[in-house]
PDB file of C-alpha atoms in Angstrom:
ATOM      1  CA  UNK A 202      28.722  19.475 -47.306  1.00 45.00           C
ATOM      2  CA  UNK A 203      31.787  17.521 -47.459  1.00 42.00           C
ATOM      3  CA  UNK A 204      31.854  16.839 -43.675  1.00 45.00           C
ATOM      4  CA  UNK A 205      27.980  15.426 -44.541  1.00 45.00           C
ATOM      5  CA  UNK A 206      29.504  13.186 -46.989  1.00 42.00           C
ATOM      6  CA  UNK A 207      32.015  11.797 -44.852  1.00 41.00           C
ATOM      7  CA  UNK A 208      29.655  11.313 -42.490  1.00 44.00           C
ATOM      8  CA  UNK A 209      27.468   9.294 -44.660  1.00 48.00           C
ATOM      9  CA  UNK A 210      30.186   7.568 -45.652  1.00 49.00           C
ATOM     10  CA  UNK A 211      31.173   6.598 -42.282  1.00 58.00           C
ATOM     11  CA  UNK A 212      28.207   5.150 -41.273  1.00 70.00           C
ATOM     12  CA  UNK A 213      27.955   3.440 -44.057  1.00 76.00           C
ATOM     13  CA  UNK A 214      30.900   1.248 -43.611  1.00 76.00           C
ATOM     14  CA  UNK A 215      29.441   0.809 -40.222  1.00 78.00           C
ATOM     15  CA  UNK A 216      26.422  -0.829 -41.352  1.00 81.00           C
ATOM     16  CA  UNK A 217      28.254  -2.843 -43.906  1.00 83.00           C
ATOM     17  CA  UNK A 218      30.501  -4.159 -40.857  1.00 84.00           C
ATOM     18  CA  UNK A 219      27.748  -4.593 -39.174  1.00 82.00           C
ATOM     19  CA  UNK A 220      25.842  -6.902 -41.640  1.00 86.00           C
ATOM     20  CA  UNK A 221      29.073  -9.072 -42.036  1.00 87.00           C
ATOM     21  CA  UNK A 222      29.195  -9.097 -38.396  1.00 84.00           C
ATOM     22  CA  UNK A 223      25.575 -10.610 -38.496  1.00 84.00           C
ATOM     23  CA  UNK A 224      25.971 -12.826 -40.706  1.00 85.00           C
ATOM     24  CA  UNK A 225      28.914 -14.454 -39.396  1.00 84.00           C
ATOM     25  CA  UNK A 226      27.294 -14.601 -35.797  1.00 78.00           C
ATOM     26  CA  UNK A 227      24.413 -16.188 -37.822  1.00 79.00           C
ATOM     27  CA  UNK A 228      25.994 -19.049 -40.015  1.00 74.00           C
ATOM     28  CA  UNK A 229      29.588 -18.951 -37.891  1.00 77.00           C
ATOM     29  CA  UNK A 230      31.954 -19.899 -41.206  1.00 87.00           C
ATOM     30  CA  UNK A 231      31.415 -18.317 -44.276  1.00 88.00           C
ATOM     31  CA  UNK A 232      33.553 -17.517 -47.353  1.00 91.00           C
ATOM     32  CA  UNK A 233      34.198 -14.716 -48.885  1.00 90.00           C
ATOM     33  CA  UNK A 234      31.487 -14.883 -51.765  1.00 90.00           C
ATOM     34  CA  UNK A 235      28.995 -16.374 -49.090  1.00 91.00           C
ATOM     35  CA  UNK A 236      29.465 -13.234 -46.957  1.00 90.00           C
ATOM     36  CA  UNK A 237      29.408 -10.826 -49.819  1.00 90.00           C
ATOM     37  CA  UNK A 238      26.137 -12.599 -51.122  1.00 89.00           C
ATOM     38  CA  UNK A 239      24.519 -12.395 -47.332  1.00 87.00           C
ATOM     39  CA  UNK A 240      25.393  -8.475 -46.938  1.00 85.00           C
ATOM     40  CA  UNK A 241      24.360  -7.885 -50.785  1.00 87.00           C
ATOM     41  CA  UNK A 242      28.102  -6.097 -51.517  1.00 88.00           C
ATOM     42  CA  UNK A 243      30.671  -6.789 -54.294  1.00 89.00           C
ATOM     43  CA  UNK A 244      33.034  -9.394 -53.586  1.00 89.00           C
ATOM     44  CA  UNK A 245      36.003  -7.021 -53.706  1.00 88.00           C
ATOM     45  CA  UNK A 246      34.699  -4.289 -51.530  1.00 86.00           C
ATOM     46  CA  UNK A 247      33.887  -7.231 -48.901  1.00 89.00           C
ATOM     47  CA  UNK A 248      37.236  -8.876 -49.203  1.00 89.00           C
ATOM     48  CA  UNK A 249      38.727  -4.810 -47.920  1.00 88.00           C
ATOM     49  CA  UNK A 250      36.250  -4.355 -45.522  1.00 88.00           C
ATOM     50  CA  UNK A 251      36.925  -8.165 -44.251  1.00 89.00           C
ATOM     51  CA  UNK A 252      40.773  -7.011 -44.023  1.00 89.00           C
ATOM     52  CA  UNK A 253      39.911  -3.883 -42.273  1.00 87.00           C
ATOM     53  CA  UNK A 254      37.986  -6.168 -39.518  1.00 87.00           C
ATOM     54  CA  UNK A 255      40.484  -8.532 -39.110  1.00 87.00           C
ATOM     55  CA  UNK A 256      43.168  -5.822 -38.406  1.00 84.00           C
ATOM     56  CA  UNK A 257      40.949  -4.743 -36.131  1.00 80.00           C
ATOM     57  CA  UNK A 258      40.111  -8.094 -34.051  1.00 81.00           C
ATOM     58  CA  UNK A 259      36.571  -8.629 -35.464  1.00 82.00           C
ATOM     59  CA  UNK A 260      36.737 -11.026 -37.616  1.00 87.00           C
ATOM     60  CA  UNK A 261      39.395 -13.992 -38.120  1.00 86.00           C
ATOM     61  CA  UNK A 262      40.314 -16.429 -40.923  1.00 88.00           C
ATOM     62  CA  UNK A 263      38.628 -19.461 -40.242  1.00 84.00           C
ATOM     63  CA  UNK A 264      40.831 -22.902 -40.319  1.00 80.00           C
ATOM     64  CA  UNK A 265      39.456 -23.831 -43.237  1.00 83.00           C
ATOM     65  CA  UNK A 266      41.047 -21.786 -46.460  1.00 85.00           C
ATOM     66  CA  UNK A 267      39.338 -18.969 -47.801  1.00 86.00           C
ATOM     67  CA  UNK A 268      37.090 -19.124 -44.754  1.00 90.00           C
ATOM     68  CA  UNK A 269      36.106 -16.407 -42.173  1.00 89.00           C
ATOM     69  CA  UNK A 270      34.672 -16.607 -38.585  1.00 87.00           C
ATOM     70  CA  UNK A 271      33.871 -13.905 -35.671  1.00 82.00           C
ATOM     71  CA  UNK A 272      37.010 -12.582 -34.196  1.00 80.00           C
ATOM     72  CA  UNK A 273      38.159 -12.704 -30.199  1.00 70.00           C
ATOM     73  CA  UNK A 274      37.180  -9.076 -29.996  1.00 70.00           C
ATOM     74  CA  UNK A 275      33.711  -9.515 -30.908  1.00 68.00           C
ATOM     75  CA  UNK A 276      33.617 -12.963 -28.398  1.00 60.00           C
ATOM     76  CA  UNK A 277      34.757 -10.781 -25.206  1.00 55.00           C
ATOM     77  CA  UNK A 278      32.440  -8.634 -26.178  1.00 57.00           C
ATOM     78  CA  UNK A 279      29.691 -11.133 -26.068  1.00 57.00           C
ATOM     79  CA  UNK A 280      31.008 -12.510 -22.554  1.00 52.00           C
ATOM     80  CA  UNK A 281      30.668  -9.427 -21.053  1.00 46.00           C
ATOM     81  CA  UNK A 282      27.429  -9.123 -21.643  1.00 49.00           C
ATOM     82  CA  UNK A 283      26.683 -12.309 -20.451  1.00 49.00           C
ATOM     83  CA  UNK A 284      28.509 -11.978 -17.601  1.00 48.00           C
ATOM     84  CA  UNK A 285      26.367  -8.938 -17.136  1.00 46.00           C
ATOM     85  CA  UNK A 286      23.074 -10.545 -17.483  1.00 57.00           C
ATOM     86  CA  UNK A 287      20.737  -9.729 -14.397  1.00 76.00           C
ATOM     87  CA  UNK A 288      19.949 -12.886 -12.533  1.00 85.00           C
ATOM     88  CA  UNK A 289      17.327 -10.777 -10.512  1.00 86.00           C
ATOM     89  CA  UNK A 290      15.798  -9.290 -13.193  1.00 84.00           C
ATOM     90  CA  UNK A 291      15.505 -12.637 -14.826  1.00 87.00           C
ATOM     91  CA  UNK A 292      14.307 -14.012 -12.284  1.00 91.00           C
ATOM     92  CA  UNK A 293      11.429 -11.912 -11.000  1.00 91.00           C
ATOM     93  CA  UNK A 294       8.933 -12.728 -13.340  1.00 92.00           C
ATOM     94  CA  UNK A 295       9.637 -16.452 -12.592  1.00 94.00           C
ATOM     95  CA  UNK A 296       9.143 -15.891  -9.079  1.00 94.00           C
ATOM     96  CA  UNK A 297       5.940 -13.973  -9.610  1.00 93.00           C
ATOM     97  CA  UNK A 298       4.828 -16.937 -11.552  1.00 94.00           C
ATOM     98  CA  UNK A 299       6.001 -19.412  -9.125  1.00 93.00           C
ATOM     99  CA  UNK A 300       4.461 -17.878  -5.620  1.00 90.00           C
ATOM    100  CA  UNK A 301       0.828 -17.257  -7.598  1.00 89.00           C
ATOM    101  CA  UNK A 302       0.931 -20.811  -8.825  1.00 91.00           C
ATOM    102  CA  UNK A 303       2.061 -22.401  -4.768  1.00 89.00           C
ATOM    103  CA  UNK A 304       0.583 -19.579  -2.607  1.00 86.00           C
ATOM    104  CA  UNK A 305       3.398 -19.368  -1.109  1.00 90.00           C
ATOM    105  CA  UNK A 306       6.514 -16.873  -0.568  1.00 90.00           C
ATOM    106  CA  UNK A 307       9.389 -17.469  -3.207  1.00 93.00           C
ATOM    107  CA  UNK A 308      12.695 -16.610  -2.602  1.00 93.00           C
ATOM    108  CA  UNK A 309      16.064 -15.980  -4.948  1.00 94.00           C
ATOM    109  CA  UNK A 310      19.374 -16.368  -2.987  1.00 93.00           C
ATOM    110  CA  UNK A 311      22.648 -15.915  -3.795  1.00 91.00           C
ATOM    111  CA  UNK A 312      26.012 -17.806  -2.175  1.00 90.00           C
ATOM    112  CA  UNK A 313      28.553 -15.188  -0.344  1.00 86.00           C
ATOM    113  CA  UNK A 314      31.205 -17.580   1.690  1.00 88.00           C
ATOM    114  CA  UNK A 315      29.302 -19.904   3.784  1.00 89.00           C
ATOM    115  CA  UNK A 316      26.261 -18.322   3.531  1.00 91.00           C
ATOM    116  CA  UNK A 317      23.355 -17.831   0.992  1.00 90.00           C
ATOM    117  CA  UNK A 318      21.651 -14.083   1.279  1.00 88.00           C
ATOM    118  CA  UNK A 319      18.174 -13.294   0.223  1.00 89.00           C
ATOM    119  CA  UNK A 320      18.098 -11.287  -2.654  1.00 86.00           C
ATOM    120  CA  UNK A 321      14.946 -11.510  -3.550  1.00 88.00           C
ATOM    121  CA  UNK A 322      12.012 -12.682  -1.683  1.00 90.00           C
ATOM    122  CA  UNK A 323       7.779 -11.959  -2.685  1.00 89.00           C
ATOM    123  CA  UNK A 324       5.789 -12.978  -0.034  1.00 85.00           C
ATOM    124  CA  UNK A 325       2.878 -15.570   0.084  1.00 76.00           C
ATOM    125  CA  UNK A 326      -0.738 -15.323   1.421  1.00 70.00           C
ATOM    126  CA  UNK A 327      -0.325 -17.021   4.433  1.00 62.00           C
ATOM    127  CA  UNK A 328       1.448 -15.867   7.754  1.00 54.00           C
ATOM    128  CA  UNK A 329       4.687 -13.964   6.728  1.00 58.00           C
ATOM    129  CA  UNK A 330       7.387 -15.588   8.144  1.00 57.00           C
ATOM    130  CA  UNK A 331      10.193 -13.420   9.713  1.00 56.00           C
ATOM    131  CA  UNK A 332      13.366 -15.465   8.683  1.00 66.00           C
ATOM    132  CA  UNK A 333      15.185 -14.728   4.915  1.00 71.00           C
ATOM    133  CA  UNK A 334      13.587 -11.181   4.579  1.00 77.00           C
ATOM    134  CA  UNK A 335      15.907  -9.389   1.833  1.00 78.00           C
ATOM    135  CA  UNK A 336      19.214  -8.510   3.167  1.00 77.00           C
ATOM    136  CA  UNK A 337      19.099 -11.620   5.654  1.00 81.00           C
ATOM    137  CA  UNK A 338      21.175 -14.649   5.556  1.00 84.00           C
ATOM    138  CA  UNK A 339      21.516 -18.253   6.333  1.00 89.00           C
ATOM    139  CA  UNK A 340      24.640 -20.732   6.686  1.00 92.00           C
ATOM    140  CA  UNK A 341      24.449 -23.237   3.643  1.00 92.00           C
ATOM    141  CA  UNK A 342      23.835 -26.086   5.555  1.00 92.00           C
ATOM    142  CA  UNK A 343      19.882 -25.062   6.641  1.00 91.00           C
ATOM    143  CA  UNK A 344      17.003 -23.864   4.877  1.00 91.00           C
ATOM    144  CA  UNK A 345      15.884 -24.632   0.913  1.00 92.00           C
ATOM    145  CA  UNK A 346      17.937 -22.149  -1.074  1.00 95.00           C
ATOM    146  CA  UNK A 347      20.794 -22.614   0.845  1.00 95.00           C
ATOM    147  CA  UNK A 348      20.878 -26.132   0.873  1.00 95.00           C
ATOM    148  CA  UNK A 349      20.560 -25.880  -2.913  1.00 96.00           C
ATOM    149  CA  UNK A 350      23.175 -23.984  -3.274  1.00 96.00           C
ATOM    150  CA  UNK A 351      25.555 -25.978  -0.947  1.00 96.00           C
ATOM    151  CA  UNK A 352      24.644 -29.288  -3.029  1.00 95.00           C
ATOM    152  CA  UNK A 353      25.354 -27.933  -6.451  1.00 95.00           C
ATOM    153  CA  UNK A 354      28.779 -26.328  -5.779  1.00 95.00           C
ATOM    154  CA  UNK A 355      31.367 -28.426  -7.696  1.00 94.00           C
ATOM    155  CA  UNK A 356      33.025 -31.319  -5.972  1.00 92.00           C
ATOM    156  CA  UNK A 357      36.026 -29.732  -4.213  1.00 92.00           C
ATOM    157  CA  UNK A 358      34.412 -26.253  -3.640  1.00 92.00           C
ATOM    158  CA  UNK A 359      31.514 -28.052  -1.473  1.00 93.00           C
ATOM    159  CA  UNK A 360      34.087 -29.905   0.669  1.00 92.00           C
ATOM    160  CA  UNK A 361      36.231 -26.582   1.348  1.00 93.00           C
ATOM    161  CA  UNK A 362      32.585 -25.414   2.554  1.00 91.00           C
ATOM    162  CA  UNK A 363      31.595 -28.223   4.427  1.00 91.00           C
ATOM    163  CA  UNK A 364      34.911 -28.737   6.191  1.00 91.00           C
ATOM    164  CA  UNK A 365      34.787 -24.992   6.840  1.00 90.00           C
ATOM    165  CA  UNK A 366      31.462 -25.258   8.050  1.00 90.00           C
ATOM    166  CA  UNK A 367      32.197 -28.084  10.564  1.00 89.00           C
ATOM    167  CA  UNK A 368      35.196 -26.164  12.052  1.00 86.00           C
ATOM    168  CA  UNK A 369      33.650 -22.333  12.698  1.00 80.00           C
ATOM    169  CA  UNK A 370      30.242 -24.786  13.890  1.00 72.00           C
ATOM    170  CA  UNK A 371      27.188 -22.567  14.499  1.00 72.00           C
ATOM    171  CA  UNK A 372      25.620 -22.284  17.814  1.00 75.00           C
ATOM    172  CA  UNK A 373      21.796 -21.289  16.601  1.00 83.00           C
ATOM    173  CA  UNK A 374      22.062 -23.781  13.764  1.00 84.00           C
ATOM    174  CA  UNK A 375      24.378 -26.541  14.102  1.00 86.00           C
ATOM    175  CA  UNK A 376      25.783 -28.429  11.644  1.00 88.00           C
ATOM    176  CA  UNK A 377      25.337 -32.194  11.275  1.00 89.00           C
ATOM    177  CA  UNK A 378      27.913 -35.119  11.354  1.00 90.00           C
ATOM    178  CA  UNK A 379      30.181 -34.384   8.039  1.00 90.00           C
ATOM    179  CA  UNK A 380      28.328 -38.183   7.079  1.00 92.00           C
ATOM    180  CA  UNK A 381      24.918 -36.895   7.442  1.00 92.00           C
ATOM    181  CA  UNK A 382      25.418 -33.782   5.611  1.00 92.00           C
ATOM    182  CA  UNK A 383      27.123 -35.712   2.703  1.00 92.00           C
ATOM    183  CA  UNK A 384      24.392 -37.792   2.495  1.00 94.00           C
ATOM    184  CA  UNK A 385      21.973 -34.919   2.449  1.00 93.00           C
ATOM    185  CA  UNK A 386      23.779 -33.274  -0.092  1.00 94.00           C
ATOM    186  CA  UNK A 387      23.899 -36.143  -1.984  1.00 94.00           C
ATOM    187  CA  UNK A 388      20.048 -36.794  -1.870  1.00 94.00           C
ATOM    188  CA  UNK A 389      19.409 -33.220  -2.760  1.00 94.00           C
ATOM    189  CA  UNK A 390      21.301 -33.278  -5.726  1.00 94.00           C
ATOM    190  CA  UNK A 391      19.739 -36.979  -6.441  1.00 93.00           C
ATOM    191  CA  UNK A 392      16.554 -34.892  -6.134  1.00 92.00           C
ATOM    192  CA  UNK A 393      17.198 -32.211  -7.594  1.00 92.00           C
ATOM    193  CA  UNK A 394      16.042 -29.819  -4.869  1.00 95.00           C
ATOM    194  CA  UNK A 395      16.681 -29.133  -1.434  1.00 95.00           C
ATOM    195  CA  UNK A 396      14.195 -30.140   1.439  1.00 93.00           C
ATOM    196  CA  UNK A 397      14.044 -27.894   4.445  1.00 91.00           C
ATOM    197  CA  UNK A 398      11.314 -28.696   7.287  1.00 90.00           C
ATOM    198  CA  UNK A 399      11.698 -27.060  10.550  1.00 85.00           C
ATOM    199  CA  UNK A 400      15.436 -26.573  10.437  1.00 85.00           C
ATOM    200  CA  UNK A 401      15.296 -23.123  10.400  1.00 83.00           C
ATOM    201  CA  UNK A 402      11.345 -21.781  11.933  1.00 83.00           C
ATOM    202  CA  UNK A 403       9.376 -24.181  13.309  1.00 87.00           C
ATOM    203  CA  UNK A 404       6.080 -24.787  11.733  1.00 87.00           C
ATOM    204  CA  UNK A 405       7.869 -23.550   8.342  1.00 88.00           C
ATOM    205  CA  UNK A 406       9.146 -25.825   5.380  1.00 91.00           C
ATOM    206  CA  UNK A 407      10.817 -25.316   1.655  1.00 93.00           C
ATOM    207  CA  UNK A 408      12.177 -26.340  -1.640  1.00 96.00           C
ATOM    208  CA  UNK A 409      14.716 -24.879  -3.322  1.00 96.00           C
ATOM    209  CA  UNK A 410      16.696 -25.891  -6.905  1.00 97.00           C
ATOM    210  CA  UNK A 411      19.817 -24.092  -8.156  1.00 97.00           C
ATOM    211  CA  UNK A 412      20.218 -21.732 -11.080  1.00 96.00           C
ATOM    212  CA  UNK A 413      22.938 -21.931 -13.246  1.00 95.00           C
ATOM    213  CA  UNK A 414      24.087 -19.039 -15.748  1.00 90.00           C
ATOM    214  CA  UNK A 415      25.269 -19.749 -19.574  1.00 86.00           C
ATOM    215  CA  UNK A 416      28.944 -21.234 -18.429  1.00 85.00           C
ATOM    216  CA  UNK A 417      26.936 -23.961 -16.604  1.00 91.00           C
ATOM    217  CA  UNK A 418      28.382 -21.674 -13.076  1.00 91.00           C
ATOM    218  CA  UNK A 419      26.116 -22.038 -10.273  1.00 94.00           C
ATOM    219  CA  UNK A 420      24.771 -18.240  -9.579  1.00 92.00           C
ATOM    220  CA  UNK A 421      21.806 -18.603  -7.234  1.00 94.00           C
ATOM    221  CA  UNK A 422      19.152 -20.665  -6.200  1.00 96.00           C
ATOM    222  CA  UNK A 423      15.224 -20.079  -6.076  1.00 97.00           C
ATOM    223  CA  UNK A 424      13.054 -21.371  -3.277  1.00 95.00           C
ATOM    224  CA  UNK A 425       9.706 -20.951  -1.640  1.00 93.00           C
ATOM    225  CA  UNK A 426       8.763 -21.329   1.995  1.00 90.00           C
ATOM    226  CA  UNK A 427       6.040 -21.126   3.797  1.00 88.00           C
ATOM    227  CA  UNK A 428       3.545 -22.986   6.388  1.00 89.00           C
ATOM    228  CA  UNK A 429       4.887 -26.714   6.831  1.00 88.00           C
ATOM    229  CA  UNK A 430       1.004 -27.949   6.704  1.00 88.00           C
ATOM    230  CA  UNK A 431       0.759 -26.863   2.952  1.00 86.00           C
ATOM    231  CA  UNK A 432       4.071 -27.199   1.617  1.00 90.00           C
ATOM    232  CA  UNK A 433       4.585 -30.997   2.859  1.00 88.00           C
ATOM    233  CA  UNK A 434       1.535 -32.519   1.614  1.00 89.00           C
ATOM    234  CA  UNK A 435       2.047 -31.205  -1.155  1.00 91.00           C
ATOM    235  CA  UNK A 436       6.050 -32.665  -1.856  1.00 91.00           C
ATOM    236  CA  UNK A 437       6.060 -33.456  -4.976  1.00 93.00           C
ATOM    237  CA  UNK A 438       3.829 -31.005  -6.899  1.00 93.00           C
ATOM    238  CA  UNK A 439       5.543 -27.702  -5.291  1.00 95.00           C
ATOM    239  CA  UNK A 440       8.732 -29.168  -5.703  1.00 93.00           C
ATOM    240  CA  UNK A 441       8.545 -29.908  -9.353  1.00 95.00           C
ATOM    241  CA  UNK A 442       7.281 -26.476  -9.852  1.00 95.00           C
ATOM    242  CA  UNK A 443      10.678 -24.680  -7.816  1.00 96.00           C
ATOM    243  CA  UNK A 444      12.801 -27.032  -9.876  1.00 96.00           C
ATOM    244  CA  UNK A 445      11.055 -26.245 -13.337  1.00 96.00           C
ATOM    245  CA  UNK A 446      11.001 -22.299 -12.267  1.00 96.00           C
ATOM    246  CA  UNK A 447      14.803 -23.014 -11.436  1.00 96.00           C
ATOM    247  CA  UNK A 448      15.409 -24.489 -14.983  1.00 95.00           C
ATOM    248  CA  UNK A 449      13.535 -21.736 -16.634  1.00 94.00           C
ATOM    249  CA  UNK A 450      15.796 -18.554 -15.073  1.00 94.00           C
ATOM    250  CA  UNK A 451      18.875 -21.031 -15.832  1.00 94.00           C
ATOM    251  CA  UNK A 452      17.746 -20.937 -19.846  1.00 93.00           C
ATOM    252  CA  UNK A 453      16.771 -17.319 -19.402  1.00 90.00           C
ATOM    253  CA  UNK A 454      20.568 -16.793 -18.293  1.00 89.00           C
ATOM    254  CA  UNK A 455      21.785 -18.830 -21.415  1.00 87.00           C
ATOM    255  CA  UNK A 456      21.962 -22.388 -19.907  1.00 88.00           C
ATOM    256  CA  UNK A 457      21.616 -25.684 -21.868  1.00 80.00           C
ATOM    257  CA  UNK A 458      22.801 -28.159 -20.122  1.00 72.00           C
ATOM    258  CA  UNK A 459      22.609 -30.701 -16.751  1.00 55.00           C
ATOM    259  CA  UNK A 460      23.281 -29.225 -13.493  1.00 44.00           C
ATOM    260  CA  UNK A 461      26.783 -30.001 -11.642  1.00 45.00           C
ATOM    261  CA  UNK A 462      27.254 -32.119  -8.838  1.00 44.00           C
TER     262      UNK A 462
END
């Protein structure tokens, strides 16, 4: 029986933490008699359990005197699981979204090095096109999600790619005078997507847009490819729709701001 007791008593210390822990990640400052009002305690029974947190690394004093905010522990705790998030998981219902609406196959890719793999790809209704299956990947230079990707790395990062890309050079897909990439980059990210047409299969064209996770990091970009004839006519609808699928997974990942160029 007394084992029961402690046990009750236990977790209900817990749940007391827990409701100061909820109402600080609710309202961010509070003092004491605001957070002993918002968990429905005394004010001298929240004042220990306060100093029991803050020995602990949950909670710290605020700046302001008498004040108390959510402590570091309780912040690394939230940026793991952030960090964590699954981008694919995210984005699949997106994509699902995004290939019923354009007919076409849409694509999630990821950068590794110079390249962008396919993570993700549903297909479209019309012919199935054999480059960027899962698994597969492109150099950043070519192809929508790449390009995306390429375009919305931070200054310096994209001109360690680029100059790395110019000096390995790529026999199947060469890569453009350093000026005429620029300048592509530059209009993609003027754009906000990336154009591909041809560069990679003839006959096949696509848009891609970056995603961007809570930290405002680029993680991956979403695309969709498919026959040139009903992608191109069709510019500035399809593209709107990558880009506003792009945004959506970016606020899905905790996202609020402009992309980086």
């Amino acid at each position: 029986m007394a084992d029961e007791a402690a046990d009750d008593g236990g977790i209900e210390i817990l749940s007391k933490a827990g409701a100061i822990i909820d109402a600080l990640t609710e309202t961010k400052v509070l003092t004491v008699s605001a957070i002993a009002d918002a968990v429905e305690e005394p004010t001298s029974s929240t004042y220990r359990l306060l100093q029991s947190l803050i020995a602990m690394g949950w909670v710290d004093p605020a700046p302001a005197r008498g004040t108390y905010r959510l402590g570091l522990a309780c912040m690394q705790i939230g940026g793991v699981l952030e960090d964590s998030l699954d981008v694919r998981g995210l984005a699949l219902p997106r994509m699902r979204a995004l290939r019923s609406t354009a007919g076409v196959a849409a694509l999630l890719c990821y950068r590794r090095g110079t390249r962008a793999v396919c993570v993700e790809r549903i297909e479209g209704h019309d012919v199935r096109s054999v480059a960027m299956q899962v698994g597969d990947s492109l150099p950043l230079h070519v192809g929508g999600a790449p390009r995306a990707l390429l375009a919305s790395l931070p200054t310096g990062e994209r001109r360690a790619v680029v100059d790395e890309l110019l000096a390995g050079g790529d026999q199947q897909y060469p890569v453009p005078p350093a000026a005429d990439l620029d300048a592509e980059l530059r209009a993609t990210r003027d754009r906000g997507y990336a154009r591909s047409d041809q560069d990679v299969t003839i006959g096949i064209a696509a848009f891609g847009s970056p995603v961007f996770n809570h930290r405002g990091e680029l993680v991956a970009a979403v695309s969709i490819s498919g026959l040139r004839e009903r992608l191109v006519g069709r510019e500035d609808e399809l593209a709107a729709l990558v880009v506003a699928t792009a945004a959506d997974i970016s606020a899905d990942l905790g996202f609020e701001g402009a992309g980086r160029g």
